[in-house]
mmCIF file of C-alpha atoms in Angstrom:
data_model
loop_
_atom_site.group_PDB
_atom_site.id
_atom_site.type_symbol
_atom_site.label_atom_id
_atom_site.label_comp_id
_atom_site.label_asym_id
_atom_site.label_seq_id
_atom_site.Cartn_x
_atom_site.Cartn_y
_atom_site.Cartn_z
ATOM 1 C CA ASP A 1 -26.075 -3.503 -2.476
ATOM 2 C CA ALA A 2 -26.514 -4.461 -6.886
ATOM 3 C CA GLY A 3 -23.039 -4.157 -7.300
ATOM 4 C CA VAL A 4 -22.055 -2.284 -10.274
ATOM 5 C CA ILE A 5 -24.113 -1.949 -13.333
ATOM 6 C CA GLN A 6 -23.337 -2.130 -16.920
ATOM 7 C CA SER A 7 -25.456 -1.992 -19.777
ATOM 8 C CA PRO A 8 -25.970 -3.499 -22.133
ATOM 9 C CA ARG A 9 -24.283 -6.564 -21.888
ATOM 10 C CA HIS A 10 -23.835 -7.723 -25.035
ATOM 11 C CA GLU A 11 -24.017 -5.453 -28.257
ATOM 12 C CA VAL A 12 -22.710 -6.823 -31.932
ATOM 13 C CA THR A 13 -22.782 -3.804 -34.304
ATOM 14 C CA GLU A 14 -21.056 -2.646 -37.523
ATOM 15 C CA MET A 15 -18.316 -1.009 -38.557
ATOM 16 C CA GLY A 16 -19.225 2.746 -38.540
ATOM 17 C CA GLN A 17 -22.380 2.877 -36.181
ATOM 18 C CA GLU A 18 -22.224 4.728 -32.970
ATOM 19 C CA VAL A 19 -21.875 2.805 -29.254
ATOM 20 C CA THR A 20 -22.737 4.020 -26.143
ATOM 21 C CA LEU A 21 -22.252 1.724 -23.178
ATOM 22 C CA ARG A 22 -23.886 2.689 -19.934
ATOM 23 C CA CYS A 23 -22.235 2.206 -16.579
ATOM 24 C CA LYS A 24 -23.973 2.886 -12.946
ATOM 25 C CA PRO A 25 -21.769 2.542 -9.994
ATOM 26 C CA ILE A 26 -22.039 1.295 -6.731
ATOM 27 C CA SER A 27 -24.003 4.453 -4.915
ATOM 28 C CA GLY A 28 -21.436 6.507 -2.862
ATOM 29 C CA HIS A 29 -18.685 5.649 -4.605
ATOM 30 C CA ASN A 30 -16.363 8.865 -5.558
ATOM 31 C CA SER A 31 -13.814 6.877 -8.550
ATOM 32 C CA LEU A 32 -15.089 5.489 -11.803
ATOM 33 C CA PHE A 33 -13.136 3.702 -14.180
ATOM 34 C CA TRP A 34 -13.539 2.339 -17.563
ATOM 35 C CA TYR A 35 -11.075 -0.447 -19.035
ATOM 36 C CA ARG A 36 -11.229 -2.772 -21.826
ATOM 37 C CA GLN A 37 -10.074 -6.248 -22.474
ATOM 38 C CA THR A 38 -8.509 -8.659 -25.086
ATOM 39 C CA MET A 39 -6.728 -11.281 -24.984
ATOM 40 C CA MET A 40 -3.846 -9.527 -27.274
ATOM 41 C CA ARG A 41 -3.367 -6.503 -25.192
ATOM 42 C CA GLY A 42 -4.982 -7.210 -21.723
ATOM 43 C CA LEU A 43 -6.957 -5.561 -19.288
ATOM 44 C CA GLU A 44 -5.826 -1.557 -20.026
ATOM 45 C CA LEU A 45 -7.632 1.539 -18.392
ATOM 46 C CA LEU A 46 -9.034 3.837 -20.645
ATOM 47 C CA ILE A 47 -10.696 7.015 -18.344
ATOM 48 C CA TYR A 48 -11.186 7.508 -14.974
ATOM 49 C CA PHE A 49 -12.987 10.115 -12.620
ATOM 50 C CA ASN A 50 -12.992 11.328 -9.431
ATOM 51 C CA ASN A 51 -16.081 13.045 -8.119
ATOM 52 C CA ASN A 52 -17.372 13.032 -11.741
ATOM 53 C CA VAL A 53 -14.029 14.883 -13.005
ATOM 54 C CA PRO A 54 -12.153 12.878 -15.360
ATOM 55 C CA ILE A 55 -8.560 13.074 -14.201
ATOM 56 C CA ASP A 56 -6.758 10.624 -16.636
ATOM 57 C CA ASP A 57 -7.850 9.924 -19.820
ATOM 58 C CA SER A 58 -4.213 8.865 -21.450
ATOM 59 C CA GLY A 59 -5.642 5.411 -22.283
ATOM 60 C CA MET A 60 -8.654 6.750 -24.451
ATOM 61 C CA PRO A 61 -6.916 5.250 -27.630
ATOM 62 C CA GLU A 62 -8.030 7.510 -30.295
ATOM 63 C CA ASP A 63 -10.479 10.497 -30.593
ATOM 64 C CA ARG A 64 -13.206 8.189 -31.994
ATOM 65 C CA PHE A 65 -13.620 7.530 -28.098
ATOM 66 C CA SER A 66 -15.131 9.285 -25.449
ATOM 67 C CA ALA A 67 -16.333 9.437 -21.918
ATOM 68 C CA LYS A 68 -18.924 11.269 -19.390
ATOM 69 C CA MET A 69 -19.873 11.214 -16.133
ATOM 70 C CA PRO A 70 -23.153 13.800 -16.098
ATOM 71 C CA ASN A 71 -23.204 12.870 -12.542
ATOM 72 C CA ALA A 72 -21.782 10.627 -9.547
ATOM 73 C CA SER A 73 -24.388 7.907 -10.559
ATOM 74 C CA PHE A 74 -24.113 7.191 -14.009
ATOM 75 C CA SER A 75 -21.587 7.452 -17.060
ATOM 76 C CA THR A 76 -20.995 6.417 -20.670
ATOM 77 C CA LEU A 77 -18.440 5.566 -22.970
ATOM 78 C CA LYS A 78 -18.760 6.183 -26.298
ATOM 79 C CA ILE A 79 -17.299 5.151 -29.633
ATOM 80 C CA GLN A 80 -18.079 6.944 -33.255
ATOM 81 C CA PRO A 81 -17.865 5.576 -35.430
ATOM 82 C CA SER A 82 -16.979 1.707 -34.232
ATOM 83 C CA GLU A 83 -14.337 0.226 -36.147
ATOM 84 C CA PRO A 84 -13.667 -4.268 -35.813
ATOM 85 C CA ARG A 85 -10.809 -3.653 -33.923
ATOM 86 C CA ASP A 86 -12.446 -2.055 -30.847
ATOM 87 C CA SER A 87 -14.073 -5.872 -29.958
ATOM 88 C CA ALA A 88 -13.797 -6.159 -26.374
ATOM 89 C CA VAL A 89 -14.969 -6.778 -23.314
ATOM 90 C CA TYR A 90 -15.579 -3.151 -21.870
ATOM 91 C CA PHE A 91 -15.745 -3.257 -18.170
ATOM 92 C CA CYS A 92 -16.705 -0.276 -15.459
ATOM 93 C CA ALA A 93 -15.192 -0.096 -12.234
ATOM 94 C CA SER A 94 -15.907 1.969 -9.034
ATOM 95 C CA SER A 95 -13.883 2.830 -5.604
ATOM 96 C CA PRO A 96 -14.915 4.385 -2.832
ATOM 97 C CA GLN A 97 -12.258 6.945 -2.570
ATOM 98 C CA LEU A 98 -9.470 7.256 -4.864
ATOM 99 C CA THR A 99 -6.903 9.496 -2.958
ATOM 100 C CA SER A 100 -7.301 7.349 0.070
ATOM 101 C CA GLY A 101 -5.022 4.720 -1.256
ATOM 102 C CA THR A 102 -6.880 2.313 0.762
ATOM 103 C CA ASP A 103 -9.716 1.313 -1.800
ATOM 104 C CA THR A 104 -10.057 -1.347 -4.172
ATOM 105 C CA GLN A 105 -11.944 -1.678 -7.136
ATOM 106 C CA TYR A 106 -15.424 -3.471 -7.566
ATOM 107 C CA PHE A 107 -16.069 -4.591 -11.215
ATOM 108 C CA GLY A 108 -19.231 -4.743 -12.889
ATOM 109 C CA PRO A 109 -19.830 -7.989 -14.960
ATOM 110 C CA GLY A 110 -18.585 -5.619 -18.704
ATOM 111 C CA THR A 111 -20.156 -5.257 -22.023
ATOM 112 C CA ARG A 112 -18.788 -7.854 -24.746
ATOM 113 C CA LEU A 113 -18.657 -5.514 -27.651
ATOM 114 C CA THR A 114 -18.252 -7.100 -31.339
ATOM 115 C CA VAL A 115 -18.251 -4.528 -34.326
ATOM 116 C CA LEU A 116 -18.440 -6.338 -37.247
ATOM 117 C CA GLU B 1 8.195 4.524 -17.674
ATOM 118 C CA ASP B 2 5.825 2.948 -15.104
ATOM 119 C CA LYS B 3 5.719 -1.239 -15.861
ATOM 120 C CA VAL B 4 4.520 -4.725 -14.110
ATOM 121 C CA VAL B 5 5.732 -7.789 -14.693
ATOM 122 C CA GLN B 6 4.209 -11.046 -13.957
ATOM 123 C CA SER B 7 5.485 -14.351 -13.688
ATOM 124 C CA PRO B 8 4.822 -16.861 -14.770
ATOM 125 C CA LEU B 9 2.628 -16.452 -18.030
ATOM 126 C CA SER B 10 1.105 -19.508 -17.452
ATOM 127 C CA LEU B 11 1.411 -22.510 -14.925
ATOM 128 C CA VAL B 12 -0.106 -25.502 -14.603
ATOM 129 C CA VAL B 13 -0.355 -27.724 -11.552
ATOM 130 C CA HIS B 14 -2.379 -30.806 -9.991
ATOM 131 C CA GLU B 15 -4.748 -30.399 -6.926
ATOM 132 C CA GLY B 16 -2.909 -30.257 -3.849
ATOM 133 C CA ASP B 17 -0.111 -28.624 -5.487
ATOM 134 C CA THR B 18 1.320 -25.242 -3.941
ATOM 135 C CA VAL B 19 2.069 -22.260 -6.329
ATOM 136 C CA THR B 20 3.638 -19.006 -6.034
ATOM 137 C CA LEU B 21 2.927 -16.149 -8.269
ATOM 138 C CA ASN B 22 5.213 -13.321 -8.648
ATOM 139 C CA CYS B 23 5.209 -9.675 -9.472
ATOM 140 C CA SER B 24 7.303 -7.091 -9.698
ATOM 141 C CA TYR B 25 6.656 -3.937 -10.551
ATOM 142 C CA GLU B 26 8.312 -0.002 -11.023
ATOM 143 C CA VAL B 27 5.005 2.358 -10.428
ATOM 144 C CA THR B 28 6.013 6.098 -9.332
ATOM 145 C CA ASN B 29 4.923 7.551 -6.288
ATOM 146 C CA PHE B 30 3.610 3.591 -5.239
ATOM 147 C CA ARG B 31 0.977 3.210 -2.496
ATOM 148 C CA SER B 32 -0.244 -0.518 -2.652
ATOM 149 C CA LEU B 33 -0.842 -3.404 -4.596
ATOM 150 C CA LEU B 34 -4.103 -5.137 -5.150
ATOM 151 C CA TRP B 35 -4.515 -8.964 -6.184
ATOM 152 C CA TYR B 36 -7.280 -9.896 -8.382
ATOM 153 C CA LYS B 37 -8.530 -13.443 -9.274
ATOM 154 C CA GLN B 38 -10.454 -13.317 -13.318
ATOM 155 C CA GLU B 39 -12.251 -16.969 -14.071
ATOM 156 C CA LYS B 40 -14.706 -16.023 -17.576
ATOM 157 C CA LYS B 41 -16.019 -12.886 -15.843
ATOM 158 C CA ALA B 42 -14.791 -9.603 -14.178
ATOM 159 C CA PRO B 43 -11.765 -9.653 -11.880
ATOM 160 C CA THR B 44 -12.771 -10.113 -8.375
ATOM 161 C CA PHE B 45 -10.397 -8.412 -6.019
ATOM 162 C CA LEU B 46 -8.689 -10.363 -3.223
ATOM 163 C CA PHE B 47 -6.202 -8.419 -1.570
ATOM 164 C CA MET B 48 -4.637 -5.135 -0.930
ATOM 165 C CA LEU B 49 -1.143 -4.664 0.326
ATOM 166 C CA THR B 50 0.062 -1.355 1.663
ATOM 167 C CA SER B 51 2.772 -2.726 4.408
ATOM 168 C CA SER B 52 6.408 -4.773 3.552
ATOM 169 C CA GLY B 53 6.743 -7.713 5.053
ATOM 170 C CA ILE B 54 2.730 -8.299 6.051
ATOM 171 C CA GLU B 55 1.239 -11.042 5.178
ATOM 172 C CA LYS B 56 -2.229 -11.047 4.023
ATOM 173 C CA LYS B 57 -4.385 -13.963 4.097
ATOM 174 C CA SER B 58 -7.689 -15.533 3.094
ATOM 175 C CA GLY B 59 -8.341 -19.075 3.261
ATOM 176 C CA ARG B 60 -5.542 -20.914 1.273
ATOM 177 C CA LEU B 61 -4.581 -17.866 -0.611
ATOM 178 C CA SER B 62 -1.956 -15.632 0.841
ATOM 179 C CA SER B 63 0.215 -12.544 -0.254
ATOM 180 C CA ILE B 64 2.930 -10.343 0.750
ATOM 181 C CA LEU B 65 4.624 -7.340 -0.414
ATOM 182 C CA ASP B 66 8.488 -6.110 -0.507
ATOM 183 C CA LYS B 67 8.503 -2.395 -1.070
ATOM 184 C CA LYS B 68 12.251 -2.627 -1.046
ATOM 185 C CA GLU B 69 12.557 -4.991 -3.675
ATOM 186 C CA LEU B 70 9.769 -4.025 -5.468
ATOM 187 C CA PHE B 71 7.939 -7.412 -6.252
ATOM 188 C CA SER B 72 4.441 -9.277 -4.905
ATOM 189 C CA ILE B 73 4.155 -13.065 -4.151
ATOM 190 C CA LEU B 74 0.433 -14.709 -3.815
ATOM 191 C CA ASN B 75 0.671 -18.006 -3.145
ATOM 192 C CA ILE B 76 -1.965 -20.442 -3.322
ATOM 193 C CA THR B 77 -1.963 -23.871 -1.384
ATOM 194 C CA ALA B 78 -3.652 -27.301 -1.810
ATOM 195 C CA THR B 79 -4.973 -25.931 -5.232
ATOM 196 C CA GLN B 80 -8.416 -26.708 -6.641
ATOM 197 C CA THR B 81 -9.419 -27.467 -10.282
ATOM 198 C CA GLY B 82 -11.618 -23.878 -9.095
ATOM 199 C CA ASP B 83 -9.086 -22.081 -8.383
ATOM 200 C CA SER B 84 -7.784 -22.110 -12.017
ATOM 201 C CA ALA B 85 -8.645 -18.619 -13.323
ATOM 202 C CA VAL B 86 -5.739 -15.552 -14.366
ATOM 203 C CA TYR B 87 -4.317 -13.867 -11.467
ATOM 204 C CA LEU B 88 -3.631 -10.216 -11.859
ATOM 205 C CA CYS B 89 -1.788 -7.630 -10.029
ATOM 206 C CA ALA B 90 -2.013 -3.748 -10.240
ATOM 207 C CA PRO B 91 -0.087 -1.320 -8.363
ATOM 208 C CA TYR B 92 -1.308 1.499 -7.466
ATOM 209 C CA ASN B 93 -0.211 5.103 -7.086
ATOM 210 C CA PHE B 94 -3.019 7.624 -6.423
ATOM 211 C CA ASN B 95 -3.820 8.534 -9.588
ATOM 212 C CA LYS B 96 -4.150 5.072 -11.587
ATOM 213 C CA PHE B 97 -4.120 1.166 -11.190
ATOM 214 C CA TYR B 98 -1.166 -0.854 -13.528
ATOM 215 C CA PHE B 99 -2.429 -3.902 -14.217
ATOM 216 C CA GLY B 100 -0.035 -6.991 -14.945
ATOM 217 C CA SER B 101 -0.316 -9.180 -17.996
ATOM 218 C CA GLY B 102 -2.094 -12.124 -15.708
ATOM 219 C CA THR B 103 -0.447 -15.400 -14.749
ATOM 220 C CA LYS B 104 -3.216 -17.935 -16.064
ATOM 221 C CA LEU B 105 -3.189 -20.972 -13.911
ATOM 222 C CA ASN B 106 -4.568 -24.150 -14.965
ATOM 223 C CA VAL B 107 -5.465 -26.696 -12.009
ATOM 224 C CA LYS B 108 -5.905 -30.177 -13.191
ATOM 225 C CA PRO B 109 -7.519 -33.026 -11.143
#
């Protein structure tokens, strides 16, 4: 199993540009999570999907952030326009079935985003 | 408001020491609590605890949950330099995982 796949691994962009982060969950997993991690704020849950449907996006910082999951094997997190304070490592994680209460999450390697 | 507090925030020990990391939580509709180890990359799963008082072990690591007092501890015996990492606890309530700020463990040779 390839695990959770994220791309790109590193992204450097200028303020105002659009950034799209991509995630492929583990095959057969029904839940997908997007996290952001910074030194100041630690690990934060941004949004999660269950069976491709967004369940809780209360962690999305503002309207500049949007996430989609068009099918069970792909999700995107988009930032438009990007700002320097968005610089962070963005993790995607997947879980077999969120509602079972017995499953854990498997994290991807993360995308390190730097906004200049 | 749901919250998770980990203590200590950081810890420096020498190889061979035993450490205890704490995680207290207040999470509505609590279901289980997970522990993760994070080095310089993504978190990796250590334990999932659902039942109170049942210790889970994996080598030199063990963990237990107290659902009455709302806390969990992670023990590491005979620490090694490879145990140096940030340890995160994450209570879970069917809707989301609540990550604590972590305990940074530094094991010196």
